[in-house]
Each structure stands twice: as structure tokens, then as C-alpha cells.
Coordinates of C-alpha atoms in Angstrom, one line a residue:
M18 CA -17.2 -19.3 -26.9
E19 CA -20.3 -19.2 -29.0
S20 CA -23.0 -16.6 -28.1
H21 CA -26.5 -17.8 -27.3
A22 CA -29.2 -15.4 -28.5
I23 CA -32.4 -15.1 -26.6
E24 CA -35.5 -14.8 -28.7
K25 CA -38.3 -12.5 -27.4
A26 CA -41.8 -14.0 -27.1
P27 CA -44.6 -12.2 -28.9
H28 CA -46.2 -11.3 -25.6
T29 CA -43.1 -9.7 -24.1
T30 CA -43.8 -7.3 -21.2
D31 CA -42.4 -3.9 -20.5
A32 CA -40.2 -5.5 -17.8
E33 CA -38.7 -7.8 -20.4
E34 CA -38.2 -5.0 -22.8
N35 CA -36.3 -3.0 -20.2
P36 CA -34.6 -5.6 -17.9
G37 CA -34.0 -4.3 -14.4
I38 CA -36.8 -1.8 -14.5
K39 CA -40.0 -3.5 -13.4
T40 CA -41.0 -7.0 -12.2
E41 CA -44.2 -8.7 -11.2
T42 CA -44.8 -9.3 -7.5
P43 CA -45.4 -12.9 -6.4
H44 CA -49.2 -12.2 -6.2
G45 CA -49.5 -10.7 -9.6
S46 CA -50.1 -7.1 -8.4
E47 CA -48.6 -4.0 -9.8
P48 CA -45.0 -4.4 -11.1
R49 CA -42.4 -3.1 -8.7
R50 CA -40.1 -0.5 -10.1
Q51 CA -36.4 -0.5 -9.2
K52 CA -35.6 1.9 -6.4
W53 CA -33.1 4.7 -7.0
Y54 CA -30.8 3.3 -4.3
E55 CA -30.9 -0.3 -5.6
W56 CA -27.8 -1.5 -7.4
F57 CA -29.5 -4.5 -9.0
A58 CA -32.8 -4.7 -10.9
P59 CA -35.6 -6.7 -9.4
T60 CA -35.4 -9.1 -12.4
D61 CA -31.7 -9.9 -11.9
T62 CA -31.2 -13.5 -10.9
P63 CA -28.7 -14.4 -8.2
A64 CA -26.3 -15.5 -10.9
E65 CA -26.6 -12.2 -12.7
R66 CA -26.0 -10.2 -9.5
K67 CA -22.9 -12.2 -8.8
L68 CA -21.7 -11.6 -12.4
I69 CA -22.5 -7.8 -12.2
L70 CA -20.5 -7.5 -8.9
K71 CA -17.6 -9.3 -10.5
L72 CA -17.6 -7.1 -13.6
D73 CA -17.8 -3.9 -11.4
G74 CA -14.7 -5.1 -9.5
L75 CA -12.8 -6.2 -12.6
I76 CA -13.6 -3.4 -15.0
I77 CA -14.9 -0.3 -13.2
V78 CA -12.1 -0.1 -10.6
F79 CA -9.5 -0.2 -13.3
V80 CA -11.0 2.3 -15.7
F81 CA -11.7 4.8 -12.8
L82 CA -8.2 4.7 -11.5
A83 CA -6.7 4.8 -15.0
Y84 CA -8.7 7.9 -16.0
W85 CA -7.9 9.6 -12.7
A86 CA -4.2 9.1 -13.4
K87 CA -4.5 10.6 -16.9
V88 CA -6.1 13.7 -15.5
L89 CA -3.1 14.2 -13.3
D90 CA -0.9 14.4 -16.4
S91 CA -3.2 16.7 -18.3
S92 CA -2.4 19.4 -15.7
A93 CA 1.2 18.4 -15.0
T94 CA 2.8 20.3 -17.9
S95 CA 1.1 23.6 -17.0
T96 CA 2.1 23.1 -13.3
A97 CA 5.7 22.1 -14.4
Y98 CA 5.9 25.2 -16.6
V99 CA 5.4 27.6 -13.7
S100 CA 7.5 25.4 -11.3
G101 CA 10.9 25.8 -13.1
M102 CA 10.5 24.0 -16.4
K103 CA 10.2 27.4 -18.3
E104 CA 13.6 28.5 -17.0
D105 CA 15.4 25.1 -17.1
L106 CA 14.5 24.4 -20.7
R107 CA 14.3 28.0 -21.9
L108 CA 10.7 27.9 -22.9
Y109 CA 10.0 31.4 -24.0
G110 CA 7.5 32.9 -26.4
N111 CA 4.6 30.5 -27.3
Q112 CA 6.4 27.2 -26.6
L113 CA 3.8 26.3 -23.9
N114 CA 1.0 26.8 -26.4
Y115 CA 2.9 24.7 -29.0
L116 CA 3.3 21.9 -26.4
Q117 CA -0.4 21.9 -25.8
T118 CA -1.0 21.9 -29.6
V119 CA 1.3 19.0 -30.2
Y120 CA -0.5 17.1 -27.4
M121 CA -3.9 17.8 -28.9
V122 CA -2.7 16.7 -32.4
G123 CA -1.8 13.3 -31.0
F124 CA -4.9 13.2 -28.9
I125 CA -7.3 14.0 -31.8
T126 CA -5.7 12.2 -34.7
M127 CA -5.2 8.9 -33.0
Q128 CA -8.6 8.6 -31.2
I129 CA -10.5 6.9 -34.0
P130 CA -7.6 4.7 -35.3
L131 CA -6.6 3.4 -31.9
T132 CA -10.2 2.8 -30.8
L133 CA -10.8 0.7 -34.0
V134 CA -7.5 -1.2 -33.5
M135 CA -8.7 -2.1 -30.0
T136 CA -11.8 -3.7 -31.4
R137 CA -9.6 -6.1 -33.3
C138 CA -7.4 -7.0 -30.3
P139 CA -8.0 -8.6 -26.9
V140 CA -9.2 -5.6 -24.9
N141 CA -7.8 -7.1 -21.7
Y142 CA -4.3 -6.7 -23.1
F143 CA -4.7 -3.7 -25.3
L144 CA -6.0 -1.2 -22.7
P145 CA -3.4 -2.0 -20.0
A146 CA -0.6 -2.1 -22.6
A147 CA -1.6 1.4 -23.9
D148 CA -1.7 2.6 -20.3
L149 CA 1.7 1.2 -19.6
L150 CA 3.2 2.9 -22.7
W151 CA 1.5 6.1 -21.7
G152 CA 3.2 5.9 -18.3
V153 CA 6.6 5.3 -19.9
F154 CA 6.3 8.3 -22.3
T155 CA 5.0 10.4 -19.3
L156 CA 8.1 9.4 -17.3
A157 CA 10.4 10.2 -20.2
Q158 CA 9.4 13.8 -20.0
Y159 CA 11.3 14.2 -16.7
K160 CA 14.5 13.6 -18.6
A161 CA 13.8 16.1 -21.4
S162 CA 16.6 18.6 -21.9
N163 CA 15.1 20.7 -24.6
V164 CA 11.7 21.7 -26.0
T165 CA 12.1 19.5 -29.1
Q166 CA 12.2 16.4 -27.0
L167 CA 9.1 17.5 -25.2
Y168 CA 7.3 18.0 -28.5
A169 CA 7.8 14.4 -29.5
L170 CA 7.0 13.0 -26.1
R171 CA 3.8 15.1 -25.7
F172 CA 2.5 13.8 -29.1
F173 CA 2.8 10.2 -27.9
V174 CA 1.3 11.0 -24.5
G175 CA -1.6 12.6 -26.2
A176 CA -2.1 9.7 -28.7
L177 CA -2.0 7.0 -26.0
G178 CA -4.2 8.9 -23.6
G179 CA -6.7 10.4 -26.1
F180 CA -8.4 7.2 -27.2
F181 CA -9.0 6.0 -23.6
F182 CA -12.4 7.7 -23.1
P183 CA -14.1 6.5 -26.3
A184 CA -12.5 3.1 -26.0
V185 CA -13.8 2.6 -22.4
Q186 CA -17.3 3.7 -23.4
W187 CA -17.3 1.0 -26.2
Y188 CA -15.9 -1.5 -23.7
L189 CA -18.6 -0.9 -21.1
G190 CA -21.2 -1.2 -23.8
S191 CA -19.8 -4.7 -24.5
W192 CA -20.6 -5.9 -21.0
Y193 CA -23.5 -4.0 -19.4
K194 CA -27.2 -3.7 -20.2
R195 CA -28.8 -0.4 -21.1
S196 CA -30.4 -0.4 -17.6
E197 CA -26.8 -0.6 -16.1
L198 CA -24.7 1.4 -18.5
S199 CA -25.3 5.0 -17.5
R200 CA -24.3 4.4 -13.8
R201 CA -21.1 2.7 -14.8
G202 CA -20.3 5.4 -17.4
A203 CA -20.9 8.0 -14.7
I204 CA -18.5 6.4 -12.3
F205 CA -15.9 6.3 -15.0
F206 CA -16.5 10.0 -16.0
I207 CA -16.4 11.1 -12.3
A208 CA -12.8 10.1 -12.2
S209 CA -12.0 13.1 -14.3
Q210 CA -13.7 15.4 -11.8
V211 CA -12.0 13.8 -8.9
G212 CA -8.7 14.1 -10.7
S213 CA -9.1 17.8 -11.4
M214 CA -10.0 18.4 -7.7
S215 CA -7.0 16.4 -6.4
S216 CA -4.3 17.2 -8.9
G217 CA -3.5 20.7 -7.6
Y218 CA -3.1 19.4 -4.0
I219 CA -1.0 16.4 -5.1
Q220 CA 1.3 18.5 -7.4
A221 CA 1.7 21.3 -4.9
G222 CA 2.6 18.9 -2.1
A223 CA 5.0 16.9 -4.3
Y224 CA 6.8 20.1 -5.5
A225 CA 7.1 21.4 -1.9
R226 CA 8.6 18.2 -0.5
L227 CA 10.6 16.8 -3.4
D228 CA 12.2 19.8 -5.1
G229 CA 15.9 19.1 -5.2
R230 CA 15.6 15.6 -3.7
Y231 CA 18.3 13.4 -5.3
G232 CA 19.3 16.3 -7.5
I233 CA 16.0 16.3 -9.4
E234 CA 14.1 19.6 -9.9
G235 CA 10.6 19.8 -8.5
W236 CA 8.9 20.1 -11.9
R237 CA 10.6 16.8 -13.1
W238 CA 9.2 15.0 -10.0
L239 CA 5.7 15.8 -11.2
Y240 CA 6.2 13.5 -14.2
I241 CA 7.8 10.8 -12.0
I242 CA 4.7 10.9 -9.8
C243 CA 2.4 10.5 -12.7
F244 CA 4.4 7.5 -13.8
A245 CA 4.4 6.0 -10.3
C246 CA 0.6 6.3 -10.2
T247 CA 0.1 4.8 -13.7
I248 CA 2.3 1.7 -13.7
P249 CA 0.6 -0.1 -10.8
I250 CA -2.8 0.7 -12.3
A251 CA -1.7 -0.7 -15.7
F252 CA -0.5 -4.0 -14.1
L253 CA -3.8 -4.1 -12.2
G254 CA -5.6 -4.0 -15.5
L255 CA -3.4 -6.8 -17.0
C256 CA -4.4 -9.0 -14.0
L257 CA -8.1 -8.2 -13.8
L258 CA -9.6 -7.1 -17.1
P259 CA -11.6 -9.6 -19.1
S260 CA -11.8 -9.2 -22.8
T261 CA -15.3 -9.0 -24.4
P262 CA -18.0 -11.6 -23.9
D263 CA -17.7 -13.0 -27.4
K264 CA -14.0 -14.0 -27.0
C265 CA -13.6 -13.9 -23.2
T266 CA -10.7 -15.3 -21.3
S267 CA -10.6 -14.5 -17.6
R268 CA -9.3 -16.3 -14.6
F269 CA -12.0 -14.7 -12.5
L270 CA -15.1 -15.6 -14.6
S271 CA -16.3 -19.1 -15.0
A272 CA -17.6 -20.6 -18.2
D273 CA -21.2 -20.3 -17.0
E274 CA -20.6 -16.6 -16.2
I275 CA -19.2 -16.0 -19.6
R276 CA -22.1 -17.7 -21.2
L277 CA -24.5 -15.7 -19.0
A278 CA -22.8 -12.5 -20.1
Q279 CA -23.2 -13.5 -23.8
E280 CA -26.9 -14.2 -23.2
R281 CA -27.3 -10.8 -21.5
M282 CA -25.8 -9.0 -24.4
A283 CA -27.9 -11.1 -26.9
S284 CA -31.1 -10.1 -25.0
E285 CA -30.0 -6.4 -25.6
N286 CA -29.4 -7.1 -29.3
R287 CA -25.8 -6.1 -28.6
E288 CA -23.9 -7.8 -31.4
A289 CA -20.5 -9.3 -31.0
R290 CA -17.5 -8.2 -33.1
Q291 CA -17.5 -9.1 -36.8
P292 CA -15.0 -8.7 -39.6
F293 CA -14.3 -5.1 -40.5
T294 CA -15.1 -5.0 -44.2
K295 CA -15.2 -2.1 -46.7
S296 CA -19.0 -2.7 -47.3
K297 CA -19.6 -2.4 -43.5
V298 CA -17.7 0.9 -43.4
I299 CA -19.7 2.3 -46.3
Q300 CA -22.9 1.1 -44.7
I301 CA -22.0 3.0 -41.5
L302 CA -21.1 6.1 -43.4
K303 CA -24.4 6.1 -45.2
G304 CA -26.5 5.5 -42.1
W305 CA -28.1 8.2 -40.0
R306 CA -26.6 7.2 -36.6
L307 CA -23.1 8.4 -37.3
W308 CA -24.1 11.9 -38.5
V309 CA -26.9 12.6 -36.1
L310 CA -25.0 11.4 -33.0
V311 CA -21.8 13.2 -34.0
A312 CA -23.8 16.4 -34.7
F313 CA -25.5 16.1 -31.3
A314 CA -22.1 15.4 -29.6
F315 CA -20.6 18.6 -31.1
F316 CA -23.2 20.8 -29.4
F317 CA -22.9 18.9 -26.1
S318 CA -19.1 18.9 -26.1
Q319 CA -18.8 22.7 -26.4
A320 CA -21.7 23.5 -23.9
D321 CA -19.5 23.2 -20.8
G322 CA -17.6 26.4 -21.6
V323 CA -18.6 28.2 -18.4
S324 CA -17.0 25.6 -16.1
S325 CA -14.0 24.9 -18.4
N326 CA -12.8 28.5 -19.2
S327 CA -11.9 29.9 -15.8
G328 CA -14.7 32.5 -15.5
L329 CA -15.4 31.8 -11.9
P330 CA -11.7 32.0 -10.5
L331 CA -11.0 35.1 -12.6
W332 CA -14.2 36.8 -11.3
L333 CA -13.2 35.8 -7.7
K334 CA -9.8 37.2 -8.2
A335 CA -11.2 40.5 -9.6
E336 CA -13.4 40.7 -6.5
G337 CA -10.4 40.5 -4.2
Y338 CA -10.8 37.0 -2.9
S339 CA -7.7 35.4 -1.4
V340 CA -5.9 32.6 -3.3
E341 CA -6.9 30.1 -0.6
N342 CA -10.5 31.1 -0.9
I343 CA -10.4 30.9 -4.7
N344 CA -8.9 27.4 -4.6
T345 CA -11.6 26.3 -2.2
I346 CA -14.6 27.9 -3.9
T347 CA -13.7 26.6 -7.3
T348 CA -13.9 23.0 -6.1
V349 CA -17.7 23.4 -5.9
S350 CA -18.1 23.3 -9.7
P351 CA -16.6 19.8 -10.2
A352 CA -18.5 18.7 -7.1
V353 CA -21.7 19.8 -8.8
T354 CA -20.7 17.9 -11.9
I355 CA -20.2 14.7 -9.8
V356 CA -23.6 15.1 -8.1
A357 CA -25.3 15.8 -11.4
S358 CA -23.6 12.8 -13.1
V359 CA -24.8 10.5 -10.4
I360 CA -28.4 11.8 -10.4
C361 CA -28.6 11.6 -14.2
A362 CA -27.1 8.2 -14.3
V363 CA -29.5 6.7 -11.7
F364 CA -32.6 8.2 -13.4
S365 CA -31.4 7.2 -16.8
D366 CA -30.9 3.6 -15.9
I367 CA -34.0 3.2 -13.8
Y368 CA -36.5 5.3 -15.7
N369 CA -34.9 5.2 -19.2
A370 CA -35.3 9.0 -19.1
K371 CA -32.2 10.0 -21.2
A372 CA -34.0 12.6 -23.4
S373 CA -35.7 14.2 -20.5
L374 CA -32.5 14.5 -18.5
I375 CA -30.6 15.9 -21.4
A376 CA -33.3 18.5 -22.1
T377 CA -33.5 19.5 -18.4
T378 CA -29.7 19.9 -18.2
A379 CA -29.7 22.1 -21.3
V380 CA -32.4 24.3 -19.9
L381 CA -30.5 24.7 -16.6
N382 CA -27.4 25.6 -18.5
I383 CA -29.3 28.2 -20.6
F384 CA -30.6 29.8 -17.4
A385 CA -27.1 29.9 -15.9
C386 CA -25.7 31.5 -19.0
I387 CA -28.5 34.1 -19.2
V388 CA -27.8 35.2 -15.7
L389 CA -24.0 35.5 -16.4
A390 CA -24.6 37.3 -19.7
I391 CA -26.7 39.9 -17.8
W392 CA -23.9 39.9 -15.3
N393 CA -25.2 42.8 -13.1
V394 CA -27.2 40.6 -10.8
P395 CA -27.0 39.9 -7.0
V396 CA -23.7 38.2 -6.0
G397 CA -25.6 35.2 -4.6
L398 CA -27.4 34.7 -7.9
K399 CA -24.1 35.0 -9.8
F400 CA -22.5 32.3 -7.6
F401 CA -25.6 30.1 -8.2
A402 CA -25.2 30.5 -11.9
F403 CA -21.5 29.6 -11.9
F404 CA -22.2 26.5 -9.8
L405 CA -25.3 25.5 -11.8
S406 CA -23.2 25.5 -15.0
G407 CA -21.3 22.5 -13.5
T408 CA -24.4 20.4 -14.4
A409 CA -23.5 20.7 -18.1
D410 CA -21.2 17.7 -18.0
G411 CA -23.5 15.6 -15.9
I412 CA -25.1 14.1 -19.0
A413 CA -21.9 12.8 -20.5
A414 CA -22.4 9.3 -19.3
I415 CA -26.0 9.0 -20.5
I416 CA -25.2 10.4 -24.0
Y417 CA -22.5 7.7 -24.6
A418 CA -24.7 5.1 -23.0
W419 CA -27.4 6.1 -25.5
A420 CA -25.0 5.8 -28.4
N421 CA -24.1 2.3 -27.2
D422 CA -27.8 1.4 -27.2
I423 CA -28.6 3.0 -30.6
C424 CA -25.6 1.3 -32.3
A425 CA -26.1 -2.0 -30.4
H426 CA -26.5 -4.0 -33.7
S427 CA -22.9 -3.5 -34.7
A428 CA -19.8 -3.5 -32.5
E429 CA -17.8 -1.9 -35.3
E430 CA -20.4 0.9 -35.7
R431 CA -20.4 1.5 -31.9
A432 CA -16.6 2.0 -32.1
I433 CA -16.7 4.4 -35.0
V434 CA -19.6 6.4 -33.8
I435 CA -18.4 6.8 -30.1
S436 CA -14.8 7.6 -31.1
T437 CA -15.9 10.1 -33.8
M438 CA -18.3 11.8 -31.3
N439 CA -15.4 12.3 -28.9
T440 CA -12.9 13.3 -31.6
I441 CA -15.2 16.0 -33.1
G442 CA -15.8 17.5 -29.7
N443 CA -12.1 17.7 -28.9
T444 CA -11.2 19.0 -32.4
F445 CA -13.5 22.0 -32.1
G446 CA -12.8 22.4 -28.4
A447 CA -9.1 22.9 -29.3
W448 CA -9.6 26.2 -31.2
I449 CA -13.1 27.6 -30.7
P450 CA -12.3 28.9 -27.2
L451 CA -9.6 31.1 -28.8
F452 CA -12.3 33.1 -30.5
V453 CA -15.2 32.7 -28.1
W454 CA -13.6 32.7 -24.6
K455 CA -11.0 35.4 -25.1
T456 CA -9.0 36.1 -22.0
V457 CA -9.4 39.9 -22.6
D458 CA -13.1 39.4 -22.1
A459 CA -12.7 37.8 -18.6
P460 CA -14.4 37.5 -16.3
R461 CA -17.5 38.6 -18.1
Y462 CA -17.3 36.4 -21.2
L463 CA -20.3 38.0 -22.9
I464 CA -19.6 36.2 -26.2
G465 CA -18.9 32.9 -24.5
Y466 CA -22.1 32.9 -22.4
N467 CA -24.2 33.8 -25.4
W468 CA -22.4 31.2 -27.5
T469 CA -23.2 28.6 -24.8
I470 CA -26.9 29.6 -24.9
A471 CA -26.9 29.0 -28.7
L472 CA -25.2 25.6 -28.3
D473 CA -27.8 24.4 -25.8
V474 CA -30.6 25.6 -28.0
C475 CA -29.1 23.7 -30.9
M476 CA -28.6 20.7 -28.7
L477 CA -32.4 20.7 -27.8
V478 CA -33.2 20.9 -31.6
M479 CA -30.8 18.0 -32.3
L480 CA -32.4 16.0 -29.4
V481 CA -35.7 16.2 -31.2
V482 CA -34.1 15.1 -34.4
L483 CA -32.3 12.2 -32.6
Q484 CA -35.5 11.0 -30.9
K485 CA -37.4 11.0 -34.2
F486 CA -34.8 9.0 -36.0
W487 CA -34.5 6.6 -33.1
A488 CA -38.3 6.2 -32.7
R489 CA -38.6 5.5 -36.4
E490 CA -35.9 2.8 -36.3
Q491 CA -37.5 1.1 -33.2
K492 CA -40.9 1.1 -34.9
R493 CA -39.3 -0.6 -38.0
S494 CA -37.6 -3.2 -35.8
R495 CA -40.9 -4.1 -34.1
S496 CA -42.8 -4.4 -37.4

């Protein structure tokens, strides 16, 4: 269906520049700003509100559930290893490390190619189909009889799961306005935190109740459960997901709603997909957006080291806390991440305060790491610092929402930039912790905490650079 662009009048107001933020009251008084608890913008028409609710039901439900299921698998191999797989498959030496390496090779090398392939295909089929294949390869691991088979299977599991995050960020940017995108991205991102909080309980319960059932070892049941969670979600996606507005087919969206979605994206200058030519690739590589955003993403992606490198549980163990208490206390960090993600997303959408939120989060993380680097501080302050570091990932959704906005003029550039941002972060995240977050330094990771401080300082510098480039481009577009 043909897209209908909406031209902006010369006297466009701030409310029209940022739809959903402000609107004039009936009597022409001060414009009313959207409240933090309001899901819709004051300027949204009844038709838009109905469309937004439909999109949330069709898209957000699927991507949340699918991401949650993938987090279950990311911890399944480590759980299986200590639950009998090591002995059954004779995994001695560094085989577990090699399994993780093979997984990361598939995860990293296929992110950009598969994200770009998705932009050429009907997204409503591509995402669920990849999810379905991911489930099949996950299930196949339960039949593995030697480590060589596991190596091959882990590569494909990594490849089919790795591109999901950048692909979904691109997909959300194809449907939602800038004043809606951060909240949807946050809901999607929160699935990973919910998954990390629930995976241990699910896997422990499954092993306790299913070990030996039907002659199947408990560690093999873990992969069967991951498959059982994934397949219904994949079929749900096949039934619900619409493609992108430019070439949309959906049994749940009317022709008028598809046209409205196209007009909404046109008002955001969000371009539809175009042919992927050599000249376009060269233009993207020569532009500032790719390099500045990827450099920014590198510093952000490594700055969550405090919460992702087991400092808190190892400290609690050294202090003599029970296993039950350790498992309970460590759930606070992902809970903090969830709360921070929601707060950042709401303020980002309503106040368009991306830069301020990123800067505030970096400063909070610097403070937490300074406390932990000093180490000899009151116990309450140390707990506070560990928990405060959970805010570091709270800005993930707004960073990718900002990338969607900055690269709005080209669907192809959005795909390349977003997937490269995520790929670079994962690439460096696969080996830097080996040197910075050494287990022998635990629980006082002095190098790691100082490294994180340096990362956050660099992120603040890159934030200034990014703002200057973005402001210059906006000024040029207005002239």
C-alpha cells in the first residue's frame, strides 16, 4: 500500500514537532503536557489510540514472550552442566568455555547479516520462523551424545537467537513514534530481566521433579522445557505479527489503520524500506551516524559490568550468607534494572529527555563504582552501591530508540546501525571481562570497578559528541 507523507506547515508548533507531548486546551490556554501515567498522548485521535492498542497487543506481547524464552536458554547450558551433563557427556577441561565460545561466535557473526536479511523479508514471517528454528535447535541439544554435536547445535542456537534484539529494535522503530518508542523498547528489554529472575526457579523445579522421568536425565529436560516454551510463542507470532507499514498484511488491521500507520511514520520522517544498493551502503559507511552511535554503544554495553560479573553474590558468599539469602538478595539488582528502565522510558517519551537520562545514569553508576572501588565502607553503603549499579542497563531502550530516531530517514541505515551497535557490544563483552573482571580478584574487582568508571566517563564525552552531531543535522534539516 502506498505511503502518504504529511507535509509540515511553516507555523508548526512544538506539539506538532513532538506528537503526544503537548496539546492546546479548548480555550487556548497553556498546552497540556502528557502525564507520566498516561499511555496515550493528548494529541492522539481515537483512531490512533485504537491502532496503538492493537499494535501493543500484536507486537509487544510476542517480542516480550520470545525474549523471555531466549533468556531461559542462555542459562540452561550452565545449569545443565552442573546437573549431570558434565558426567554424561564427559565434558572435562575447558569444554564448557568452548561451548560458550561457539555460542558467541554464532551470536556475534550472524547478528548483522540476519538483521539485514530480515529487512528484505516479510517480518511477520521471518521473526516467528527464526524463533521456531531456534526452538528446534534448542530441543536437539537434549539428544546430544557427545560434545561435538553440542558445538554444532550451540552455534546455530547462538546465530538464531543473537539477531533477535537488534531486529526487534528495528521492527519497533517501523511502527511507533519517537514519543512512544522508549516505553515499548523498555517493555521488550524488561523481558530479559524477568527471564534472569525466573530461570533459576524454573530450572531448579524442573530438575527436581523431572529427573529420570521417562528415562530422560534432568539436564536434558531443561532443553525440552525451553523448546516447550518457545514453540507456542513462535506460532503466536505467526498468527499475530503484522509486517511493516509499507508492505503490511494483517488480518487484525484494517486498510484504514494501515494507512494511518503509514501516515504516522511519514510524520516522523521514518522512511519505508528501499532497495539495498552498493551506493547506499557506501553512503552509510561514510556518514557520522554509524561511527558515532557504534562508539557510544561500545561504552554503554560494557558499563554494566558490576551487575553482570557476580560481584554481589561472591561478596555475600564471602560474608557467610546462606545460599537461600544469596539467591533472594541478588534478585534486587534485576528488579532495580526493571524500575530504572520503566522510569527512563516514561521520561524519555514524555519529555524527550534522552540525553539527560543517559547522563544521570552514567553519574549514578560512577558513584556506585567509586564506592565499590574504595570497598572499605559501611555495609549498608556497599549494598546500596551494588543495587544502584543495576540502573546501568536502564537506559538500553532509550539508546536504541534514539538510534531509530537519528537514522529515521533510511530503514536500511537503521538496520545496519542498530545491529552493529549490538554486535560491537557483544564482541567486546565476550573477551574483555577475562582481563578486567578476573575471578581471582573477586569480590573486590578493583580493576573492574575502575574500568567501569572510565567507561562511564567516556560515555559522557561521547554523549556530548553525539548531541553536537545530531543538533547540527537537525539545524541543517530545518534550514
